[in-house]
């Protein structure tokens, strides 16, 4: 138990956000745990690794999924995970994160028998950013009974043709590229409608790389688009729910959003969210709310992964195409050849807005610049007016 308390102290040593490097004074204790528990595993866990890939900030990301059976841990309990990344010729970094074991929902426990319950797995994800090089990776999990699971592997980055933003043989936290809250007195008034959804539409949980994409995209937008004010509304369309809102978004708000995303899961939706067409009405109301406020923003940006591409929102349009705010959609597609317009795409066009299809970081930067140029060209003397898109009956 003493070792587990030390383990939790290491994994929860940072406050800003999870999976951050341990402070130097705690590295020796972490290495001691790796040495003591890194030669055997008495927890039954499986690990799926993902090779490094270039992300939206021109750095490599690597990550993995950890799967364990609920029987391995007591519901409501905690366990910790330590990740040690040692680059060839570089500085070793150790990351820590603490996890809480959710209880099995009472309805599920009542309906499923022991055999079905035994097939349930708990999954959690870890990710990290890195530069060019070869790396030795060690992972250690531990529960309060000092049971542990250890894995070791080597990875190397692939060849690339773009300059990276992380030096070679360097490891950093995947959420490190934060926004400092800097505003510009002559900038635009911005509202971001951030669609919090996994890149994989069949996934029920937001993974480390999903969080990384959303936060990197948001940080890039806020850094490249001069803003005098920022409002953030983070939502999930399947749940038809606002997950986070801040009207005067700042650096502290960005940190709060990071924490919120680390806790988000999409395994369940409400009964009302399953009613036919209800998500369309909810999405339309979300857009119309941005036009009916007393002092609307200059720009409203939908930001997030492509989803619900088989369902469309009728593009009825606003009465005045020049009315504020101007609507944009930075629509991300994970791979080329899958550029099928989704429901937010059709809604944005119905609001006389502009859609930019994004595949990479350079395309995101180009879209932000085009968006800014378009806003500057529009008439600044026109009075704000509203024209709502007709909501689906």
Short mmCIF file of C-alpha atoms in Angstrom, two decimals:
data_model
loop_
_atom_site.label_atom_id
_atom_site.label_comp_id
_atom_site.label_asym_id
_atom_site.label_seq_id
_atom_site.Cartn_x
_atom_site.Cartn_y
_atom_site.Cartn_z
CA UNK A 1 0.00 0.00 0.00
CA UNK A 2 2.89 2.37 0.69
CA UNK A 3 4.19 1.80 -2.83
CA UNK A 4 0.73 2.49 -4.26
CA UNK A 5 0.48 5.76 -2.32
CA UNK A 6 3.86 6.72 -3.77
CA UNK A 7 2.58 5.67 -7.19
CA UNK A 8 -0.51 7.89 -6.91
CA UNK A 9 1.64 10.76 -5.69
CA UNK A 10 3.68 10.42 -8.86
CA UNK A 11 0.76 10.04 -11.25
CA UNK A 12 -1.14 13.01 -9.81
CA UNK A 13 1.89 15.24 -9.28
CA UNK A 14 0.85 17.77 -11.92
CA UNK A 15 -2.26 19.90 -11.68
CA UNK A 16 -2.61 21.66 -15.06
CA UNK A 17 -3.60 18.58 -17.05
CA UNK A 18 -2.98 14.84 -17.10
CA UNK A 19 -0.17 13.00 -18.84
CA UNK A 20 2.31 15.77 -18.07
CA UNK A 21 6.01 15.06 -17.36
CA UNK A 22 6.90 14.43 -13.73
CA UNK A 23 8.88 17.13 -11.92
CA UNK A 24 12.64 16.34 -11.71
CA UNK A 25 12.47 15.67 -7.95
CA UNK A 26 10.07 12.75 -8.51
CA UNK A 27 11.91 11.03 -11.36
CA UNK A 28 14.15 8.95 -9.08
CA UNK A 29 11.15 7.47 -7.24
CA UNK A 30 9.44 6.66 -10.54
CA UNK A 31 12.54 4.92 -11.88
CA UNK A 32 12.73 2.89 -8.67
CA UNK A 33 9.19 1.63 -9.25
CA UNK A 34 10.05 0.72 -12.84
CA UNK A 35 13.09 -1.20 -11.60
CA UNK A 36 11.12 -3.00 -8.90
CA UNK A 37 7.97 -3.88 -10.87
CA UNK A 38 9.23 -3.83 -14.46
CA UNK A 39 10.34 -7.47 -14.51
CA UNK A 40 6.94 -9.12 -13.98
CA UNK A 41 3.21 -8.55 -14.41
CA UNK A 42 0.48 -10.00 -12.23
CA UNK A 43 -2.36 -7.91 -13.66
CA UNK A 44 -4.02 -9.24 -16.80
CA UNK A 45 -3.95 -6.35 -19.24
CA UNK A 46 -3.58 -6.07 -22.99
CA UNK A 47 -1.98 -3.15 -24.80
CA UNK A 48 -2.65 -2.00 -28.36
CA UNK A 49 0.09 0.29 -29.66
CA UNK A 50 -0.22 2.92 -32.40
CA UNK A 51 2.74 3.92 -34.54
CA UNK A 52 3.85 7.57 -34.59
CA UNK A 53 1.90 9.84 -36.95
CA UNK A 54 2.18 13.54 -37.84
CA UNK A 55 -0.40 15.65 -36.03
CA UNK A 56 -1.91 19.09 -36.63
CA UNK A 57 1.03 20.92 -35.09
CA UNK A 58 3.69 19.15 -37.21
CA UNK A 59 5.00 16.84 -34.57
CA UNK A 60 4.75 13.09 -34.16
CA UNK A 61 2.23 11.54 -31.83
CA UNK A 62 2.26 7.98 -30.53
CA UNK A 63 -0.17 6.29 -28.21
CA UNK A 64 -1.77 3.09 -27.03
CA UNK A 65 -4.90 1.59 -25.54
CA UNK A 66 -4.80 -0.35 -22.27
CA UNK A 67 -7.56 -2.94 -21.78
CA UNK A 68 -8.28 -4.67 -18.46
CA UNK A 69 -11.12 -6.77 -17.08
CA UNK A 70 -13.31 -5.14 -14.41
CA UNK A 71 -12.54 -8.10 -12.14
CA UNK A 72 -8.95 -6.88 -11.95
CA UNK A 73 -9.98 -3.71 -10.11
CA UNK A 74 -12.64 -2.81 -7.57
CA UNK A 75 -15.34 -0.46 -8.97
CA UNK A 76 -14.84 3.05 -7.66
CA UNK A 77 -11.19 2.35 -6.95
CA UNK A 78 -8.13 3.95 -8.48
CA UNK A 79 -4.98 2.90 -10.21
CA UNK A 80 -2.07 4.75 -11.73
CA UNK A 81 -0.11 4.59 -14.96
CA UNK A 82 3.46 5.70 -15.53
CA UNK A 83 4.95 6.06 -19.01
CA UNK A 84 8.71 6.32 -19.49
CA UNK A 85 10.01 7.41 -22.90
CA UNK A 86 13.77 7.23 -23.48
CA UNK A 87 15.01 8.71 -26.76
CA UNK A 88 18.28 7.52 -28.24
CA UNK A 89 20.72 10.27 -27.36
CA UNK A 90 18.09 12.42 -25.66
CA UNK A 91 16.50 13.11 -22.28
CA UNK A 92 14.19 10.57 -20.68
CA UNK A 93 10.71 11.83 -19.78
CA UNK A 94 8.26 10.14 -17.42
CA UNK A 95 4.53 10.90 -17.61
CA UNK A 96 1.92 10.02 -15.01
CA UNK A 97 -1.84 9.74 -14.92
CA UNK A 98 -4.37 8.52 -12.38
CA UNK A 99 -7.53 6.65 -13.40
CA UNK A 100 -10.78 6.00 -11.52
CA UNK A 101 -12.59 2.70 -12.07
CA UNK A 102 -16.24 3.38 -12.99
CA UNK A 103 -18.85 1.04 -11.50
CA UNK A 104 -20.80 -1.18 -13.88
CA UNK A 105 -24.22 0.49 -14.40
CA UNK A 106 -26.92 -1.17 -12.32
CA UNK A 107 -29.15 -1.76 -15.36
CA UNK A 108 -26.34 -3.53 -17.19
CA UNK A 109 -25.34 -5.59 -14.17
CA UNK A 110 -28.98 -6.69 -13.75
CA UNK A 111 -29.52 -7.63 -17.40
CA UNK A 112 -26.22 -9.38 -18.09
CA UNK A 113 -25.18 -12.70 -16.66
CA UNK A 114 -21.75 -13.58 -15.25
CA UNK A 115 -20.55 -14.80 -18.67
CA UNK A 116 -21.47 -11.55 -20.43
CA UNK A 117 -20.11 -9.42 -17.59
CA UNK A 118 -16.84 -11.32 -17.85
CA UNK A 119 -16.45 -10.16 -21.43
CA UNK A 120 -16.59 -6.46 -20.52
CA UNK A 121 -13.31 -4.60 -20.76
CA UNK A 122 -12.22 -1.28 -19.33
CA UNK A 123 -10.12 0.80 -21.69
CA UNK A 124 -8.01 3.88 -21.23
CA UNK A 125 -5.66 5.68 -23.59
CA UNK A 126 -2.32 7.39 -23.25
CA UNK A 127 -0.53 9.52 -25.80
CA UNK A 128 2.65 11.55 -26.14
CA UNK A 129 4.36 13.78 -28.70
CA UNK A 130 7.88 13.29 -30.02
CA UNK A 131 10.42 14.43 -32.56
CA UNK A 132 12.48 12.40 -35.02
CA UNK A 133 14.35 9.47 -33.52
CA UNK A 134 14.35 6.04 -31.92
CA UNK A 135 12.67 5.59 -28.54
CA UNK A 136 12.44 2.95 -25.82
CA UNK A 137 9.02 2.98 -24.15
CA UNK A 138 8.09 1.51 -20.75
CA UNK A 139 4.60 1.40 -19.29
CA UNK A 140 3.71 0.52 -15.69
CA UNK A 141 0.25 0.15 -14.15
CA UNK A 142 -0.35 -0.42 -10.45
CA UNK A 143 -3.37 -0.83 -8.17
CA UNK A 144 -3.73 -0.32 -4.41
CA UNK A 145 -2.73 -3.96 -3.76
CA UNK A 146 0.58 -3.30 -5.55
CA UNK A 147 -0.46 -5.56 -8.42
CA UNK A 148 1.19 -4.33 -11.58
CA UNK A 149 1.29 -4.64 -15.35
CA UNK A 150 4.41 -3.77 -17.32
CA UNK A 151 5.15 -3.50 -21.03
CA UNK A 152 8.25 -2.48 -23.01
CA UNK A 153 8.70 -1.77 -26.70
CA UNK A 154 10.78 0.27 -29.14
CA UNK A 155 9.52 2.67 -31.78
CA UNK A 156 10.96 4.93 -34.44
CA UNK A 157 9.50 7.77 -36.47
CA UNK A 158 8.87 7.49 -40.18
CA UNK A 159 10.41 9.61 -42.93
CA UNK A 160 8.74 12.96 -43.52
CA UNK A 161 9.05 15.99 -45.81
CA UNK A 162 8.00 18.85 -43.51
CA UNK A 163 9.89 20.66 -40.71
CA UNK A 164 8.86 19.40 -37.28
CA UNK A 165 8.01 21.62 -34.33
CA UNK A 166 9.73 19.31 -31.83
CA UNK A 167 13.51 18.73 -31.93
CA UNK A 168 14.83 15.25 -32.65
CA UNK A 169 15.06 12.82 -29.71
CA UNK A 170 12.62 14.89 -27.64
CA UNK A 171 9.41 13.82 -25.86
CA UNK A 172 6.60 16.13 -24.76
CA UNK A 173 3.06 15.93 -23.44
CA UNK A 174 0.41 15.56 -26.12
CA UNK A 175 -1.62 18.48 -24.69
CA UNK A 176 1.34 20.83 -24.37
CA UNK A 177 0.37 23.30 -27.11
CA UNK A 178 -1.97 25.45 -25.00
CA UNK A 179 -3.47 28.89 -25.65
CA UNK A 180 -2.37 31.70 -23.33
CA UNK A 181 -5.55 33.78 -23.65
CA UNK A 182 -3.91 36.61 -25.60
CA UNK A 183 -6.49 38.95 -27.21
CA UNK A 184 -6.30 41.82 -29.71
CA UNK A 185 -8.29 45.03 -29.31
CA UNK A 186 -8.85 45.31 -33.07
CA UNK A 187 -9.59 41.61 -33.62
CA UNK A 188 -12.84 39.80 -34.38
CA UNK A 189 -15.44 38.72 -31.86
CA UNK A 190 -15.34 34.95 -32.14
CA UNK A 191 -17.62 32.11 -31.07
CA UNK A 192 -16.30 28.56 -31.44
CA UNK A 193 -18.78 25.68 -31.48
CA UNK A 194 -16.43 22.82 -30.69
CA UNK A 195 -17.84 19.41 -31.56
CA UNK A 196 -16.41 17.04 -28.96
CA UNK A 197 -16.47 13.70 -30.76
CA UNK A 198 -14.01 10.86 -31.47
CA UNK A 199 -12.27 10.86 -34.84
CA UNK A 200 -13.51 7.29 -35.18
CA UNK A 201 -17.34 7.55 -35.30
CA UNK A 202 -17.65 3.98 -33.96
CA UNK A 203 -15.67 4.76 -30.82
CA UNK A 204 -17.61 5.29 -27.59
CA UNK A 205 -14.86 7.16 -25.78
CA UNK A 206 -12.68 10.17 -26.43
CA UNK A 207 -9.10 8.94 -26.73
CA UNK A 208 -5.85 10.78 -26.08
CA UNK A 209 -5.33 11.44 -29.81
CA UNK A 210 -8.92 12.70 -30.14
CA UNK A 211 -8.32 15.19 -27.33
CA UNK A 212 -5.02 16.13 -28.93
CA UNK A 213 -6.63 16.87 -32.29
CA UNK A 214 -9.43 18.97 -30.80
CA UNK A 215 -7.15 20.99 -28.52
CA UNK A 216 -4.46 21.47 -31.18
CA UNK A 217 -7.04 22.66 -33.71
CA UNK A 218 -8.59 25.06 -31.20
CA UNK A 219 -5.20 26.41 -30.09
CA UNK A 220 -4.14 26.93 -33.73
CA UNK A 221 -7.36 28.82 -34.48
CA UNK A 222 -7.04 31.09 -31.44
CA UNK A 223 -3.36 31.80 -32.09
CA UNK A 224 -3.71 32.54 -35.80
CA UNK A 225 -7.01 34.45 -35.82
CA UNK A 226 -6.74 37.84 -34.04
CA UNK A 227 -9.64 38.00 -31.56
CA UNK A 228 -10.88 40.74 -29.27
CA UNK A 229 -13.20 38.27 -27.50
CA UNK A 230 -13.78 34.52 -27.54
CA UNK A 231 -16.80 32.45 -26.57
CA UNK A 232 -16.45 28.66 -26.45
CA UNK A 233 -19.36 26.23 -26.54
CA UNK A 234 -18.22 22.60 -26.54
CA UNK A 235 -20.95 20.10 -27.38
CA UNK A 236 -21.62 16.52 -28.40
CA UNK A 237 -24.22 16.01 -31.10
CA UNK A 238 -25.06 12.41 -30.21
CA UNK A 239 -25.78 13.39 -26.62
CA UNK A 240 -27.40 16.68 -27.71
CA UNK A 241 -25.66 18.30 -24.79
CA UNK A 242 -23.40 21.23 -24.03
CA UNK A 243 -20.31 19.93 -22.29
CA UNK A 244 -18.51 23.20 -21.63
CA UNK A 245 -19.29 26.90 -22.08
CA UNK A 246 -17.40 30.08 -21.30
CA UNK A 247 -18.42 33.46 -22.71
CA UNK A 248 -15.15 35.23 -21.93
CA UNK A 249 -12.79 32.40 -22.77
CA UNK A 250 -9.23 32.84 -21.52
CA UNK A 251 -6.12 30.86 -20.64
CA UNK A 252 -7.68 29.52 -17.42
CA UNK A 253 -10.75 28.50 -19.41
CA UNK A 254 -8.53 26.59 -21.82
CA UNK A 255 -7.07 24.63 -18.89
CA UNK A 256 -10.59 23.89 -17.61
CA UNK A 257 -11.58 22.65 -21.06
CA UNK A 258 -8.58 20.30 -21.10
CA UNK A 259 -9.67 18.80 -17.77
CA UNK A 260 -13.23 18.42 -19.03
CA UNK A 261 -12.10 16.51 -22.10
CA UNK A 262 -10.05 14.11 -20.00
CA UNK A 263 -13.23 13.05 -18.21
CA UNK A 264 -15.53 12.85 -21.20
CA UNK A 265 -17.13 9.59 -22.33
CA UNK A 266 -19.80 8.94 -24.92
CA UNK A 267 -20.91 5.42 -24.03
CA UNK A 268 -24.49 6.40 -23.16
CA UNK A 269 -27.05 8.88 -24.51
CA UNK A 270 -30.37 10.00 -23.09
CA UNK A 271 -33.71 8.58 -24.22
CA UNK A 272 -34.68 11.94 -25.73
CA UNK A 273 -31.47 12.00 -27.76
CA UNK A 274 -32.57 8.77 -29.47
CA UNK A 275 -35.84 10.21 -30.77
CA UNK A 276 -35.92 10.52 -34.54
CA UNK A 277 -34.84 13.94 -35.78
CA UNK A 278 -34.24 15.36 -32.31
CA UNK A 279 -30.53 15.89 -32.96
CA UNK A 280 -31.35 17.99 -36.04
CA UNK A 281 -33.58 20.30 -34.03
CA UNK A 282 -30.97 20.55 -31.29
CA UNK A 283 -28.23 21.43 -33.81
CA UNK A 284 -30.42 24.04 -35.51
CA UNK A 285 -31.24 25.66 -32.17
CA UNK A 286 -27.54 25.79 -31.32
CA UNK A 287 -26.82 27.68 -34.56
CA UNK A 288 -29.88 29.95 -34.28
CA UNK A 289 -28.94 30.88 -30.71
CA UNK A 290 -25.79 32.50 -32.10
CA UNK A 291 -27.84 34.80 -34.35
CA UNK A 292 -30.48 35.80 -31.81
CA UNK A 293 -28.22 37.10 -29.04
CA UNK A 294 -28.33 40.84 -28.40
CA UNK A 295 -24.74 41.43 -29.53
CA UNK A 296 -23.76 38.58 -31.90
CA UNK A 297 -20.17 37.67 -32.62
CA UNK A 298 -18.56 38.64 -35.91
CA UNK A 299 -17.63 35.04 -36.62
CA UNK A 300 -19.02 31.66 -35.54
CA UNK A 301 -16.80 28.66 -36.28
CA UNK A 302 -17.87 25.05 -36.08
CA UNK A 303 -14.76 23.00 -35.37
CA UNK A 304 -14.46 19.23 -35.12
CA UNK A 305 -14.34 15.88 -36.90
CA UNK A 306 -16.70 14.94 -39.72
CA UNK A 307 -19.70 12.99 -38.41
CA UNK A 308 -23.30 12.06 -39.28
CA UNK A 309 -22.54 12.32 -42.99
CA UNK A 310 -25.59 10.21 -43.89
CA UNK A 311 -27.93 12.76 -42.27
CA UNK A 312 -28.39 16.29 -43.52
CA UNK A 313 -29.92 19.42 -42.02
CA UNK A 314 -32.20 21.13 -44.57
CA UNK A 315 -30.36 24.16 -45.98
CA UNK A 316 -33.24 26.65 -45.67
CA UNK A 317 -30.90 29.60 -45.22
CA UNK A 318 -31.07 33.00 -43.49
CA UNK A 319 -32.96 35.92 -44.99
CA UNK A 320 -29.90 38.15 -45.12
CA UNK A 321 -26.67 36.47 -46.29
CA UNK A 322 -24.64 39.43 -44.96
CA UNK A 323 -26.08 39.31 -41.45
CA UNK A 324 -23.78 38.79 -38.51
CA UNK A 325 -22.38 36.46 -37.52
CA UNK A 326 -20.48 34.92 -40.42
CA UNK A 327 -20.58 31.12 -40.15
CA UNK A 328 -17.65 28.85 -40.97
CA UNK A 329 -17.01 25.14 -40.57
CA UNK A 330 -13.48 23.74 -40.31
CA UNK A 331 -14.46 20.17 -41.16
CA UNK A 332 -11.80 17.58 -40.47
CA UNK A 333 -11.53 14.34 -42.45
CA UNK A 334 -9.08 11.73 -41.09
CA UNK A 335 -8.04 10.50 -44.52
CA UNK A 336 -8.22 11.55 -48.17
CA UNK A 337 -11.06 10.16 -50.27
CA UNK A 338 -13.64 10.29 -47.47
CA UNK A 339 -14.75 13.89 -48.03
CA UNK A 340 -18.46 13.28 -47.58
CA UNK A 341 -20.32 16.33 -46.34
CA UNK A 342 -21.95 15.91 -42.95
CA UNK A 343 -24.87 17.48 -41.11
CA UNK A 344 -22.89 20.49 -39.80
CA UNK A 345 -21.63 21.07 -43.35
CA UNK A 346 -25.18 21.37 -44.72
CA UNK A 347 -26.25 23.54 -41.78
CA UNK A 348 -23.32 25.93 -42.29
CA UNK A 349 -24.10 26.31 -45.99
CA UNK A 350 -27.75 26.89 -45.08
CA UNK A 351 -26.59 29.80 -42.90
CA UNK A 352 -24.81 31.26 -45.98
CA UNK A 353 -21.57 30.12 -44.39
CA UNK A 354 -18.32 28.74 -45.75
CA UNK A 355 -16.98 25.21 -45.27
CA UNK A 356 -13.27 24.36 -45.37
CA UNK A 357 -12.37 20.69 -45.64
CA UNK A 358 -9.26 19.93 -43.57
CA UNK A 359 -6.88 16.98 -43.82
CA UNK A 360 -3.64 18.36 -42.37
CA UNK A 361 -2.10 21.11 -40.28
CA UNK A 362 -1.05 23.20 -43.28
CA UNK A 363 -4.60 23.05 -44.67
CA UNK A 364 -5.93 24.21 -41.31
CA UNK A 365 -3.57 27.19 -41.35
CA UNK A 366 -4.56 28.08 -44.92
CA UNK A 367 -8.26 27.84 -44.04
CA UNK A 368 -7.87 30.14 -41.04
CA UNK A 369 -6.10 32.75 -43.21
CA UNK A 370 -8.78 32.54 -45.93
CA UNK A 371 -11.47 32.87 -43.28
CA UNK A 372 -9.81 35.98 -41.83
CA UNK A 373 -9.40 37.54 -45.29
CA UNK A 374 -13.07 36.89 -46.05
CA UNK A 375 -14.17 38.53 -42.81
CA UNK A 376 -11.98 41.59 -43.50
CA UNK A 377 -13.48 41.97 -46.98
CA UNK A 378 -17.03 41.93 -45.66
CA UNK A 379 -18.71 45.22 -44.90
CA UNK A 380 -18.02 46.35 -41.34
CA UNK A 381 -20.62 49.09 -41.54
CA UNK A 382 -23.64 46.78 -41.97
CA UNK A 383 -25.80 46.63 -38.88
CA UNK A 384 -26.07 43.25 -37.15
CA UNK A 385 -29.29 41.53 -38.12
CA UNK A 386 -30.64 38.06 -37.57
CA UNK A 387 -32.20 35.57 -39.89
CA UNK A 388 -32.77 32.17 -38.42
CA UNK A 389 -32.63 28.93 -40.29
CA UNK A 390 -36.02 27.21 -40.15
CA UNK A 391 -35.98 24.44 -37.59
CA UNK A 392 -36.97 20.94 -38.61
CA UNK A 393 -40.46 19.94 -37.55
#
